mmCIF file of C-alpha atoms in Angstrom:
data_model
loop_
_atom_site.group_PDB
_atom_site.id
_atom_site.type_symbol
_atom_site.label_atom_id
_atom_site.label_comp_id
_atom_site.label_asym_id
_atom_site.label_seq_id
_atom_site.Cartn_x
_atom_site.Cartn_y
_atom_site.Cartn_z
ATOM 1 C CA UNK A 1 116.888 91.378 97.677
ATOM 2 C CA UNK A 2 114.019 91.368 100.096
ATOM 3 C CA UNK A 3 111.931 94.490 100.750
ATOM 4 C CA UNK A 4 113.437 95.072 104.226
ATOM 5 C CA UNK A 5 116.539 92.839 104.506
ATOM 6 C CA UNK A 6 117.165 90.893 106.701
ATOM 7 C CA UNK A 7 113.477 90.830 107.547
ATOM 8 C CA UNK A 8 110.942 88.956 105.418
ATOM 9 C CA UNK A 9 107.255 89.234 104.758
ATOM 10 C CA UNK A 10 105.312 85.968 104.842
ATOM 11 C CA UNK A 11 105.079 86.104 101.030
ATOM 12 C CA UNK A 12 108.850 86.607 100.666
ATOM 13 C CA UNK A 13 109.452 83.705 103.046
ATOM 14 C CA UNK A 14 107.233 81.512 100.856
ATOM 15 C CA UNK A 15 109.280 82.497 97.804
ATOM 16 C CA UNK A 16 112.538 81.833 99.659
ATOM 17 C CA UNK A 17 111.598 78.290 100.704
ATOM 18 C CA UNK A 18 110.334 77.489 97.202
ATOM 19 C CA UNK A 19 113.673 78.676 95.786
ATOM 20 C CA UNK A 20 115.509 76.475 98.300
ATOM 21 C CA UNK A 21 113.412 73.442 97.330
ATOM 22 C CA UNK A 22 114.119 74.102 93.623
ATOM 23 C CA UNK A 23 117.846 74.453 94.220
ATOM 24 C CA UNK A 24 118.372 71.521 96.602
ATOM 25 C CA UNK A 25 115.387 69.197 96.129
ATOM 26 C CA UNK A 26 117.342 66.814 93.898
ATOM 27 C CA UNK A 27 120.068 66.215 96.516
ATOM 28 C CA UNK A 28 118.267 66.594 99.859
ATOM 29 C CA UNK A 29 114.992 65.150 101.180
ATOM 30 C CA UNK A 30 113.248 68.534 101.213
ATOM 31 C CA UNK A 31 109.750 69.751 100.487
ATOM 32 C CA UNK A 32 107.598 72.809 100.956
ATOM 33 C CA UNK A 33 104.581 71.834 103.029
ATOM 34 C CA UNK A 34 101.333 73.579 103.715
ATOM 35 C CA UNK A 35 99.940 73.569 107.239
ATOM 36 C CA UNK A 36 96.310 73.346 108.246
ATOM 37 C CA UNK A 37 96.304 77.122 108.596
ATOM 38 C CA UNK A 38 97.404 77.461 104.940
ATOM 39 C CA UNK A 39 100.892 78.732 105.826
ATOM 40 C CA UNK A 40 103.888 77.119 104.165
ATOM 41 C CA UNK A 41 107.052 75.843 105.786
ATOM 42 C CA UNK A 42 110.105 73.915 104.639
ATOM 43 C CA UNK A 43 110.641 70.326 105.772
ATOM 44 C CA UNK A 44 114.074 68.656 105.560
ATOM 45 C CA UNK A 45 114.641 65.041 106.663
ATOM 46 C CA UNK A 46 118.000 63.343 107.033
ATOM 47 C CA UNK A 47 119.080 59.925 108.271
ATOM 48 C CA UNK A 48 121.295 60.167 111.331
ATOM 49 C CA UNK A 49 123.834 57.838 112.923
ATOM 50 C CA UNK A 50 123.271 58.137 116.635
ATOM 51 C CA UNK A 51 126.333 56.159 117.664
ATOM 52 C CA UNK A 52 127.027 53.208 119.875
ATOM 53 C CA UNK A 53 124.126 52.751 122.224
ATOM 54 C CA UNK A 54 124.503 52.009 125.912
ATOM 55 C CA UNK A 55 122.101 51.644 128.804
ATOM 56 C CA UNK A 56 122.902 55.105 130.238
ATOM 57 C CA UNK A 57 121.964 56.865 126.983
ATOM 58 C CA UNK A 58 118.705 54.957 126.767
ATOM 59 C CA UNK A 59 117.854 55.694 130.392
ATOM 60 C CA UNK A 60 118.397 59.436 129.891
ATOM 61 C CA UNK A 61 115.992 59.451 126.937
ATOM 62 C CA UNK A 62 113.285 57.456 128.696
ATOM 63 C CA UNK A 63 113.461 59.228 132.092
ATOM 64 C CA UNK A 64 111.361 62.147 130.936
ATOM 65 C CA UNK A 65 108.657 60.036 129.292
ATOM 66 C CA UNK A 66 105.745 59.393 131.624
ATOM 67 C CA UNK A 67 104.654 55.765 131.885
ATOM 68 C CA UNK A 68 107.466 54.476 129.633
ATOM 69 C CA UNK A 69 106.801 50.895 128.542
ATOM 70 C CA UNK A 70 109.718 48.704 129.732
ATOM 71 C CA UNK A 71 109.068 46.256 126.884
ATOM 72 C CA UNK A 72 109.902 49.064 124.456
ATOM 73 C CA UNK A 73 113.487 49.300 125.746
ATOM 74 C CA UNK A 74 114.514 46.149 123.864
ATOM 75 C CA UNK A 75 113.866 47.847 120.539
ATOM 76 C CA UNK A 76 115.956 50.876 121.528
ATOM 77 C CA UNK A 77 119.127 49.000 122.525
ATOM 78 C CA UNK A 78 120.849 47.695 119.405
ATOM 79 C CA UNK A 79 124.647 47.944 119.336
ATOM 80 C CA UNK A 80 124.524 50.663 116.687
ATOM 81 C CA UNK A 81 121.712 53.157 116.746
ATOM 82 C CA UNK A 82 120.305 55.055 113.793
ATOM 83 C CA UNK A 83 117.557 57.592 113.570
ATOM 84 C CA UNK A 84 116.101 60.406 111.577
ATOM 85 C CA UNK A 85 116.442 64.126 112.079
ATOM 86 C CA UNK A 86 113.644 66.384 110.963
ATOM 87 C CA UNK A 87 114.253 70.086 110.353
ATOM 88 C CA UNK A 88 111.410 72.506 109.719
ATOM 89 C CA UNK A 89 112.051 76.072 108.613
ATOM 90 C CA UNK A 90 109.043 78.117 109.732
ATOM 91 C CA UNK A 91 108.256 81.814 109.348
ATOM 92 C CA UNK A 92 108.030 83.855 112.538
ATOM 93 C CA UNK A 93 105.579 86.725 112.124
ATOM 94 C CA UNK A 94 106.864 88.242 115.389
ATOM 95 C CA UNK A 95 110.558 88.221 114.453
ATOM 96 C CA UNK A 96 109.972 88.369 110.663
ATOM 97 C CA UNK A 97 112.739 85.825 110.061
ATOM 98 C CA UNK A 98 112.908 82.046 109.626
ATOM 99 C CA UNK A 99 112.999 79.831 112.717
ATOM 100 C CA UNK A 100 114.561 76.382 112.737
ATOM 101 C CA UNK A 101 112.551 73.609 114.419
ATOM 102 C CA UNK A 102 114.226 70.242 115.051
ATOM 103 C CA UNK A 103 113.047 66.797 116.085
ATOM 104 C CA UNK A 104 115.114 63.589 116.288
ATOM 105 C CA UNK A 105 113.711 60.077 116.533
ATOM 106 C CA UNK A 106 115.513 56.791 116.831
ATOM 107 C CA UNK A 107 114.527 54.137 114.294
ATOM 108 C CA UNK A 108 112.507 52.591 117.118
ATOM 109 C CA UNK A 109 110.388 55.757 117.169
ATOM 110 C CA UNK A 110 111.692 57.164 120.467
ATOM 111 C CA UNK A 111 111.965 60.946 120.394
ATOM 112 C CA UNK A 112 115.273 62.177 121.762
ATOM 113 C CA UNK A 113 115.361 64.841 124.468
ATOM 114 C CA UNK A 114 116.828 68.319 124.039
ATOM 115 C CA UNK A 115 119.993 67.623 126.053
ATOM 116 C CA UNK A 116 120.948 64.540 124.068
ATOM 117 C CA UNK A 117 120.228 66.235 120.739
ATOM 118 C CA UNK A 118 122.354 69.234 121.726
ATOM 119 C CA UNK A 119 125.183 66.956 122.925
ATOM 120 C CA UNK A 120 125.060 64.959 119.714
ATOM 121 C CA UNK A 121 124.690 67.784 117.173
ATOM 122 C CA UNK A 122 126.664 70.641 118.739
ATOM 123 C CA UNK A 123 130.189 69.293 119.020
ATOM 124 C CA UNK A 124 132.048 72.606 118.646
ATOM 125 C CA UNK A 125 132.720 73.973 122.146
ATOM 126 C CA UNK A 126 132.683 77.611 120.944
ATOM 127 C CA UNK A 127 129.256 77.179 119.374
ATOM 128 C CA UNK A 128 128.039 75.368 122.493
ATOM 129 C CA UNK A 129 129.288 78.245 124.675
ATOM 130 C CA UNK A 130 127.544 80.815 122.488
ATOM 131 C CA UNK A 131 124.294 78.829 122.660
ATOM 132 C CA UNK A 132 124.518 78.513 126.439
ATOM 133 C CA UNK A 133 125.084 82.273 126.751
ATOM 134 C CA UNK A 134 121.667 83.078 125.273
ATOM 135 C CA UNK A 135 119.173 84.026 127.976
ATOM 136 C CA UNK A 136 116.237 81.808 128.937
ATOM 137 C CA UNK A 137 118.282 78.636 129.323
ATOM 138 C CA UNK A 138 120.072 78.503 125.971
ATOM 139 C CA UNK A 139 119.365 79.018 122.307
ATOM 140 C CA UNK A 140 117.872 75.556 121.744
ATOM 141 C CA UNK A 141 114.553 75.254 123.537
ATOM 142 C CA UNK A 142 111.304 73.354 123.281
ATOM 143 C CA UNK A 143 107.964 74.759 122.185
ATOM 144 C CA UNK A 144 104.987 73.775 120.094
ATOM 145 C CA UNK A 145 105.604 73.921 116.366
ATOM 146 C CA UNK A 146 103.453 76.889 115.258
ATOM 147 C CA UNK A 147 102.035 75.063 112.236
ATOM 148 C CA UNK A 148 101.686 71.512 113.623
ATOM 149 C CA UNK A 149 100.939 72.187 117.324
ATOM 150 C CA UNK A 150 103.384 69.427 118.333
ATOM 151 C CA UNK A 151 106.443 69.861 120.578
ATOM 152 C CA UNK A 152 109.706 70.474 118.707
ATOM 153 C CA UNK A 153 113.088 71.794 119.704
ATOM 154 C CA UNK A 154 113.769 75.153 118.114
ATOM 155 C CA UNK A 155 116.630 77.570 117.677
ATOM 156 C CA UNK A 156 115.545 80.891 119.143
ATOM 157 C CA UNK A 157 115.445 83.616 116.434
ATOM 158 C CA UNK A 158 116.416 86.596 118.624
ATOM 159 C CA UNK A 159 119.798 87.189 116.937
ATOM 160 C CA UNK A 160 118.931 86.057 113.395
ATOM 161 C CA UNK A 161 118.437 89.519 111.886
ATOM 162 C CA UNK A 162 121.582 90.929 113.507
ATOM 163 C CA UNK A 163 123.638 87.956 112.330
ATOM 164 C CA UNK A 164 122.389 88.172 108.738
ATOM 165 C CA UNK A 165 122.847 91.935 108.648
ATOM 166 C CA UNK A 166 126.448 91.655 109.892
ATOM 167 C CA UNK A 167 127.600 88.651 107.893
ATOM 168 C CA UNK A 168 126.231 89.376 104.415
ATOM 169 C CA UNK A 169 128.187 92.604 103.762
ATOM 170 C CA UNK A 170 131.318 91.254 105.475
ATOM 171 C CA UNK A 171 131.385 88.328 103.037
ATOM 172 C CA UNK A 172 130.489 90.498 100.068
ATOM 173 C CA UNK A 173 127.381 88.415 99.474
ATOM 174 C CA UNK A 174 124.070 89.814 98.344
ATOM 175 C CA UNK A 175 121.350 87.782 99.968
ATOM 176 C CA UNK A 176 118.161 87.666 97.960
ATOM 177 C CA UNK A 177 115.157 85.349 97.793
ATOM 178 C CA UNK A 178 117.127 82.783 95.748
ATOM 179 C CA UNK A 179 119.782 82.246 98.424
ATOM 180 C CA UNK A 180 118.235 83.586 101.652
ATOM 181 C CA UNK A 181 117.437 80.179 103.190
ATOM 182 C CA UNK A 182 120.723 78.544 102.167
ATOM 183 C CA UNK A 183 122.664 81.555 103.528
ATOM 184 C CA UNK A 184 120.671 81.507 106.754
ATOM 185 C CA UNK A 185 121.113 77.728 107.157
ATOM 186 C CA UNK A 186 124.875 78.092 106.629
ATOM 187 C CA UNK A 187 124.916 80.450 109.625
ATOM 188 C CA UNK A 188 122.492 78.619 111.911
ATOM 189 C CA UNK A 189 123.594 75.130 110.855
ATOM 190 C CA UNK A 190 126.587 75.293 113.189
ATOM 191 C CA UNK A 191 124.150 75.318 116.087
ATOM 192 C CA UNK A 192 122.332 72.175 114.963
#
């Protein structure tokens, strides 16, 4: 167990992500990384089929990019589009829980916008409704990654502690440092 479940200290978080890497590192592209500020976070990368591409989807991704290079559009328009999704599990000192940061790139290197990522990843209408009900424009927002200082989408952590506290006893599961991250991801994974 953690010292103040469902909350974590930074040290407990470090232990939790190391346990996750040990348990799943052989089957998932996962690694514990150290930031410039000497904090650790968990990085998970997965290939992603983005679907059949069409001009409308490309236009919606490029609209928000200032000074988009029209020559670049040719590399983004194959019939089938693949990409890579990058998940980072980062400790929030304010909330004292993990926060999920997400970034999706096409194989051409184009970063996908928040709306398209949400449309693509959140296919369950009940989950989508719950995300939309969160104040401040929805549960999936954009902010600078606290360790990398680069923009990422993130799943707001405001209900993480309440969710973990309610679900663990109801399922008869004891969540400790060995299974904290996998338990948390099983709950938040429906949102991304």
